[in-house]
XYZ file of C-alpha atoms in Angstrom:
368
model
C -46.009 -75.916 -34.462
C -45.712 -78.498 -30.740
C -45.024 -76.371 -27.498
C -41.411 -78.539 -27.389
C -40.303 -77.973 -30.696
C -41.058 -74.413 -29.862
C -39.381 -74.628 -26.872
C -36.410 -75.882 -28.076
C -36.357 -73.457 -31.488
C -36.186 -70.725 -28.357
C -33.499 -72.127 -26.629
C -30.997 -72.696 -30.161
C -31.955 -69.102 -30.906
C -30.715 -67.257 -26.957
C -27.365 -69.152 -27.202
C -27.081 -67.869 -30.453
C -27.901 -64.300 -28.862
C -25.235 -65.144 -25.955
C -23.026 -66.719 -28.183
C -22.396 -63.481 -30.446
C -21.733 -61.266 -27.502
C -19.356 -63.586 -26.014
C -17.886 -63.122 -29.306
C -18.390 -59.545 -29.470
C -16.644 -58.556 -25.854
C -13.152 -60.954 -26.256
C -13.096 -59.349 -30.280
C -13.143 -55.692 -29.150
C -10.539 -56.693 -25.288
C -8.018 -58.570 -27.157
C -8.148 -55.782 -30.049
C -8.114 -52.662 -27.339
C -5.910 -55.393 -25.306
C -3.753 -55.132 -29.322
C -3.730 -51.658 -30.146
C -5.396 -52.681 -33.194
C -8.342 -50.269 -32.446
C -5.711 -46.578 -32.108
C -6.467 -43.542 -33.944
C -2.445 -43.240 -35.041
C -3.583 -39.561 -35.809
C -1.420 -37.115 -38.532
C 0.750 -33.842 -37.085
C -1.022 -31.406 -37.151
C -1.176 -28.735 -39.894
C 0.321 -25.924 -38.393
C 2.541 -27.287 -35.565
C 5.972 -25.652 -37.318
C 3.935 -22.882 -36.005
C 3.707 -24.195 -32.972
C 7.178 -25.562 -31.884
C 8.579 -21.955 -32.897
C 5.639 -19.904 -30.813
C 6.790 -22.367 -28.357
C 10.525 -20.546 -28.712
C 10.270 -17.777 -27.773
C 12.307 -15.684 -26.157
C 9.564 -14.788 -24.240
C 8.927 -17.865 -23.091
C 11.930 -18.628 -22.227
C 12.703 -15.597 -19.969
C 12.209 -17.348 -16.520
C 12.812 -14.002 -15.239
C 9.692 -12.059 -16.617
C 7.557 -10.434 -14.393
C 3.633 -10.766 -16.423
C 3.760 -7.019 -16.031
C 7.056 -4.400 -16.917
C 7.625 -1.113 -17.577
C 6.433 -1.954 -21.524
C 3.923 -4.932 -22.189
C 1.231 -3.103 -21.416
C 1.974 -1.037 -24.143
C 2.951 -3.463 -26.148
C -0.227 -5.931 -26.236
C -2.886 -2.103 -25.283
C -1.101 -1.172 -29.336
C -2.161 -4.870 -30.337
C -5.457 -5.084 -29.775
C -6.330 -1.575 -31.002
C -5.322 -2.935 -34.123
C -6.654 -6.364 -34.575
C -10.111 -4.106 -32.988
C -9.777 -2.519 -36.777
C -9.916 -5.843 -37.801
C -11.893 -8.450 -35.332
C -12.828 -6.277 -32.264
C -15.388 -9.108 -30.909
C -11.594 -10.300 -30.660
C -10.419 -7.187 -29.204
C -12.685 -6.637 -27.186
C -11.611 -10.427 -25.749
C -8.797 -10.135 -25.413
C -9.023 -6.653 -23.838
C -11.319 -8.098 -21.049
C -9.030 -11.344 -20.807
C -6.040 -9.032 -19.953
C -7.301 -6.276 -17.618
C -9.110 -9.293 -15.619
C -6.108 -10.778 -15.553
C -3.251 -8.394 -16.478
C -1.089 -11.900 -17.585
C 1.135 -10.536 -19.993
C 1.931 -13.572 -21.377
C -1.651 -15.488 -21.902
C -2.414 -12.051 -23.559
C 1.060 -13.099 -26.239
C -0.050 -16.406 -26.502
C -3.478 -14.914 -26.908
C -2.023 -13.624 -30.153
C -0.666 -16.488 -31.445
C -3.238 -18.023 -31.297
C -5.648 -15.202 -33.941
C -1.835 -15.672 -35.779
C -2.831 -18.648 -37.419
C -5.371 -17.812 -38.906
C -3.283 -14.145 -39.156
C -0.415 -15.118 -40.487
C -1.185 -14.139 -43.750
C -2.252 -10.617 -43.231
C 0.898 -8.397 -44.237
C -0.972 -5.552 -43.078
C -2.420 -6.513 -40.078
C 1.606 -8.158 -39.627
C 3.275 -4.727 -40.039
C 1.532 -2.992 -37.239
C 1.543 -5.818 -35.038
C 5.959 -5.473 -35.569
C 5.937 -2.464 -35.210
C 4.311 -2.601 -31.052
C 7.801 -3.974 -31.209
C 9.694 -0.481 -31.983
C 7.487 1.505 -30.084
C 8.338 -0.908 -27.245
C 12.067 -0.608 -27.601
C 12.212 3.591 -28.032
C 9.949 4.007 -25.142
C 12.034 5.450 -22.719
C 12.022 8.145 -19.159
C 12.403 6.751 -15.923
C 8.800 5.208 -14.268
C 7.199 7.002 -11.789
C 5.002 4.125 -10.105
C 3.309 7.341 -7.652
C 0.531 9.159 -7.922
C 1.069 11.750 -10.926
C -1.937 14.140 -8.835
C 0.741 14.734 -6.201
C -1.305 15.289 -3.350
C -2.787 11.868 -4.054
C 0.077 10.572 -2.943
C 0.205 11.953 0.732
C -1.529 9.687 3.100
C -4.448 11.372 4.514
C -6.444 11.331 0.330
C -6.168 7.158 2.121
C -7.481 8.298 5.470
C -9.837 10.214 3.577
C -11.195 6.861 0.493
C -11.131 4.882 3.241
C -13.823 7.742 4.819
C -16.043 8.922 1.864
C -16.354 5.530 1.143
C -18.707 4.290 3.623
C -20.894 7.302 3.158
C -21.081 5.478 -0.301
C -25.030 3.817 -0.553
C -25.557 7.947 0.943
C -24.341 9.544 -1.538
C -25.775 7.170 -4.302
C -29.412 7.212 -2.746
C -28.997 11.945 -3.247
C -27.702 11.113 -6.586
C -30.674 9.390 -7.770
C -33.174 11.479 -5.706
C -31.514 14.931 -7.641
C -30.974 13.128 -10.392
C -27.315 14.943 -9.947
C -24.501 12.286 -10.883
C -22.165 10.355 -7.693
C -19.359 11.884 -9.076
C -19.972 14.851 -9.305
C -20.950 14.783 -4.992
C -17.903 13.274 -4.273
C -15.687 15.175 -6.096
C -17.698 18.770 -4.079
C -17.202 17.047 -1.379
C -12.928 16.442 -2.011
C -12.560 20.719 -2.183
C -14.722 20.606 0.519
C -12.335 17.792 2.755
C -8.967 17.997 1.347
C -7.736 20.942 3.037
C -9.519 20.059 5.342
C -7.585 16.838 6.849
C -4.115 18.095 7.505
C -1.473 15.978 9.945
C -0.711 18.751 12.054
C -4.398 20.486 13.209
C -4.900 18.111 15.593
C -8.631 17.097 15.697
C -7.689 15.555 11.865
C -4.400 13.293 14.711
C -7.446 12.540 16.752
C -10.491 11.538 15.010
C -10.835 11.670 11.119
C -7.371 9.971 11.213
C -7.699 6.246 13.576
C -11.531 6.373 13.047
C -11.238 7.396 9.039
C -13.792 9.484 9.160
C -15.178 13.015 7.164
C -14.342 15.842 9.525
C -17.739 17.740 9.764
C -17.544 21.910 10.104
C -19.601 23.659 12.512
C -19.045 26.919 13.067
C -18.963 28.884 10.074
C -19.382 26.223 7.035
C -21.628 23.873 7.913
C -21.119 19.827 7.713
C -18.563 17.758 5.661
C -19.699 19.788 2.665
C -19.281 23.460 4.260
C -22.033 24.476 3.295
C -22.949 28.144 5.090
C -26.133 28.913 6.520
C -27.086 32.012 4.220
C -26.618 29.338 1.525
C -28.437 26.660 2.947
C -31.673 29.826 3.109
C -30.372 30.488 -0.194
C -31.208 26.742 -1.545
C -34.090 26.589 0.680
C -35.448 29.654 -1.098
C -35.293 28.392 -4.617
C -36.664 25.314 -4.591
C -40.005 26.399 -3.912
C -39.629 29.820 -6.151
C -41.165 30.560 -9.918
C -39.831 33.129 -10.713
C -36.009 32.035 -10.491
C -33.661 31.204 -13.255
C -32.551 28.423 -9.499
C -35.860 27.003 -10.207
C -34.810 23.633 -10.886
C -38.875 22.228 -11.354
C -42.435 21.357 -9.448
C -40.897 17.531 -7.999
C -37.863 19.796 -6.169
C -39.764 21.218 -4.300
C -39.954 19.745 -0.854
C -37.421 18.198 -0.101
C -36.082 19.722 2.211
C -39.235 21.146 3.806
C -38.678 20.885 8.226
C -40.385 18.480 9.971
C -40.988 21.829 13.608
C -41.614 25.360 13.509
C -37.759 25.686 15.032
C -36.342 26.122 11.390
C -32.996 26.978 12.040
C -31.573 24.586 14.677
C -33.341 21.725 12.383
C -30.996 22.900 10.426
C -28.196 23.339 12.213
C -28.157 19.736 13.809
C -29.865 18.172 9.922
C -25.989 19.535 9.076
C -24.243 18.646 10.941
C -24.945 15.544 12.145
C -22.172 13.666 11.671
C -24.887 9.711 11.761
C -25.952 9.780 9.010
C -24.865 12.747 6.156
C -27.970 12.701 3.964
C -28.481 16.115 4.038
C -24.693 17.502 4.047
C -25.464 15.706 0.414
C -28.721 16.888 -0.939
C -27.897 20.074 0.028
C -24.760 20.269 -2.208
C -26.022 18.499 -5.167
C -29.710 20.413 -4.950
C -27.033 23.278 -5.589
C -24.901 22.295 -8.246
C -28.292 20.967 -9.718
C -29.457 25.167 -9.102
C -25.902 26.658 -10.931
C -26.445 24.952 -13.564
C -30.313 25.377 -13.989
C -29.728 28.977 -14.034
C -26.549 29.068 -16.946
C -28.566 27.322 -19.057
C -31.225 29.185 -18.633
C -28.631 32.262 -19.571
C -27.968 30.961 -23.049
C -24.492 28.575 -21.833
C -24.574 25.115 -21.127
C -21.892 24.079 -17.856
C -23.680 20.013 -17.954
C -20.392 19.562 -18.589
C -17.596 21.537 -16.729
C -17.190 19.457 -13.539
C -14.114 22.302 -12.498
C -16.685 25.060 -12.562
C -19.830 23.829 -11.253
C -17.102 22.642 -8.281
C -15.208 27.018 -8.670
C -19.507 28.303 -8.974
C -19.856 25.561 -5.215
C -17.590 26.877 -3.815
C -18.018 30.169 -4.261
C -21.271 30.508 -3.927
C -24.827 31.835 -5.283
C -23.866 35.686 -5.342
C -20.387 34.818 -7.617
C -23.184 32.706 -9.765
C -22.558 34.542 -13.417
C -23.678 32.676 -16.535
C -21.215 33.673 -19.476
C -19.209 32.551 -21.992
C -15.952 33.160 -20.907
C -16.776 31.070 -16.543
C -13.473 31.251 -15.102
C -11.877 27.939 -12.522
C -11.324 28.746 -8.774
C -12.283 29.188 -5.747
C -10.783 29.446 -2.561
C -6.680 28.884 -2.716
C -6.194 25.421 -0.743
C -2.255 24.744 0.330
C -1.630 21.301 -0.060
C 1.755 19.971 0.754
C 2.792 22.862 -0.181
C 1.289 23.671 -2.954
C -1.906 25.770 -3.547
C -4.597 24.559 -5.392
C -7.942 26.064 -6.603
C -10.748 24.514 -4.833
C -12.282 23.930 -8.881
C -9.501 22.301 -9.936
C -8.964 19.791 -6.732
C -12.610 18.519 -7.800
C -11.559 18.405 -11.639
C -8.530 16.636 -10.588
C -9.803 13.966 -8.268
C -13.638 14.293 -11.425
C -10.896 13.013 -13.912
C -8.340 11.137 -11.655
C -9.914 7.514 -12.180
C -9.616 7.529 -8.023
C -12.477 6.101 -6.802
C -14.064 4.974 -9.724
C -15.759 2.029 -8.154
C -17.618 4.058 -6.024
C -18.774 6.435 -7.356
C -18.268 5.824 -11.927
C -18.698 8.189 -14.473
C -22.351 8.768 -15.837
C -23.121 6.785 -19.306
C -23.258 9.948 -20.988
C -21.621 13.175 -21.051
C -24.090 15.355 -19.054
C -23.931 14.966 -15.283
C -27.436 15.684 -15.009
C -30.073 13.504 -16.479
C -32.631 16.091 -16.708
């Protein structure tokens, strides 16, 4: 075949290809223009359900707030019910609601699930019971804290002050294996009685600067350690025969750097710039009395109120027994009297400052 014939055939092929491309492009243009390619679609099988859901009274009420007195309870109840059948979906709704606190969106999440649950009579009956609960919920809502002493202005000042020490308390918790929230709990007992708006020192220094009250006389530092208690804590760290001995790895936690021990002890406990030793002495004491009681056969490792009471009354009153009593110093706050142990207990389980001082992963307040 000659070169001319090859060139001629190639040219014809190229022209045909371009012609076909042009034809398809033109056809596509007119098909789109004339709506020939439009998918007419279909009405969803559940369209009626979607319409009914959109007309729900709660979605039509423009004045409905995201959260009302009963709405949270309804959502949490329905989540609890759903968890019996579909725990994964229950957790997804729980996480979303806790993050947004949006009642309407939570209800819509349940509406979406009901596409698959509407024929489940058992779960629907339980969901319907939420409406009955809502109608029967009565009582006067109180927006203040049920722990009355946490409603005072001084408590707000204390929280701002202690948050500054979060890293220090965490560090001591790591060194001693004592729950950071337990350490904070005994601090609460010591500080709240000093957070008195009628006292000159509070008005002049503590409240304006949002700092912790520092004791320098009978008790020392922010955690109120007495000198003789500090000496006992140091001694028991190294006395292997003592019931308070907590182990070799802790023996050197309170070693002194100078020969003037009395002066160094005082300065380390009242140091207003660094509260490390104030928390360290407190944590070690708690661990020592816990170990003493465990050795005697009485586990108080999850008894915040007892540990706090012992912290307040000291080693001399730490006598292991089957029925320990909660108490300690009487602290008067706004006309009501509390005990040291009860204040620590109420704070620990109040949920206040839970981000800064979380609960331990297990029920025990000590890791070892």
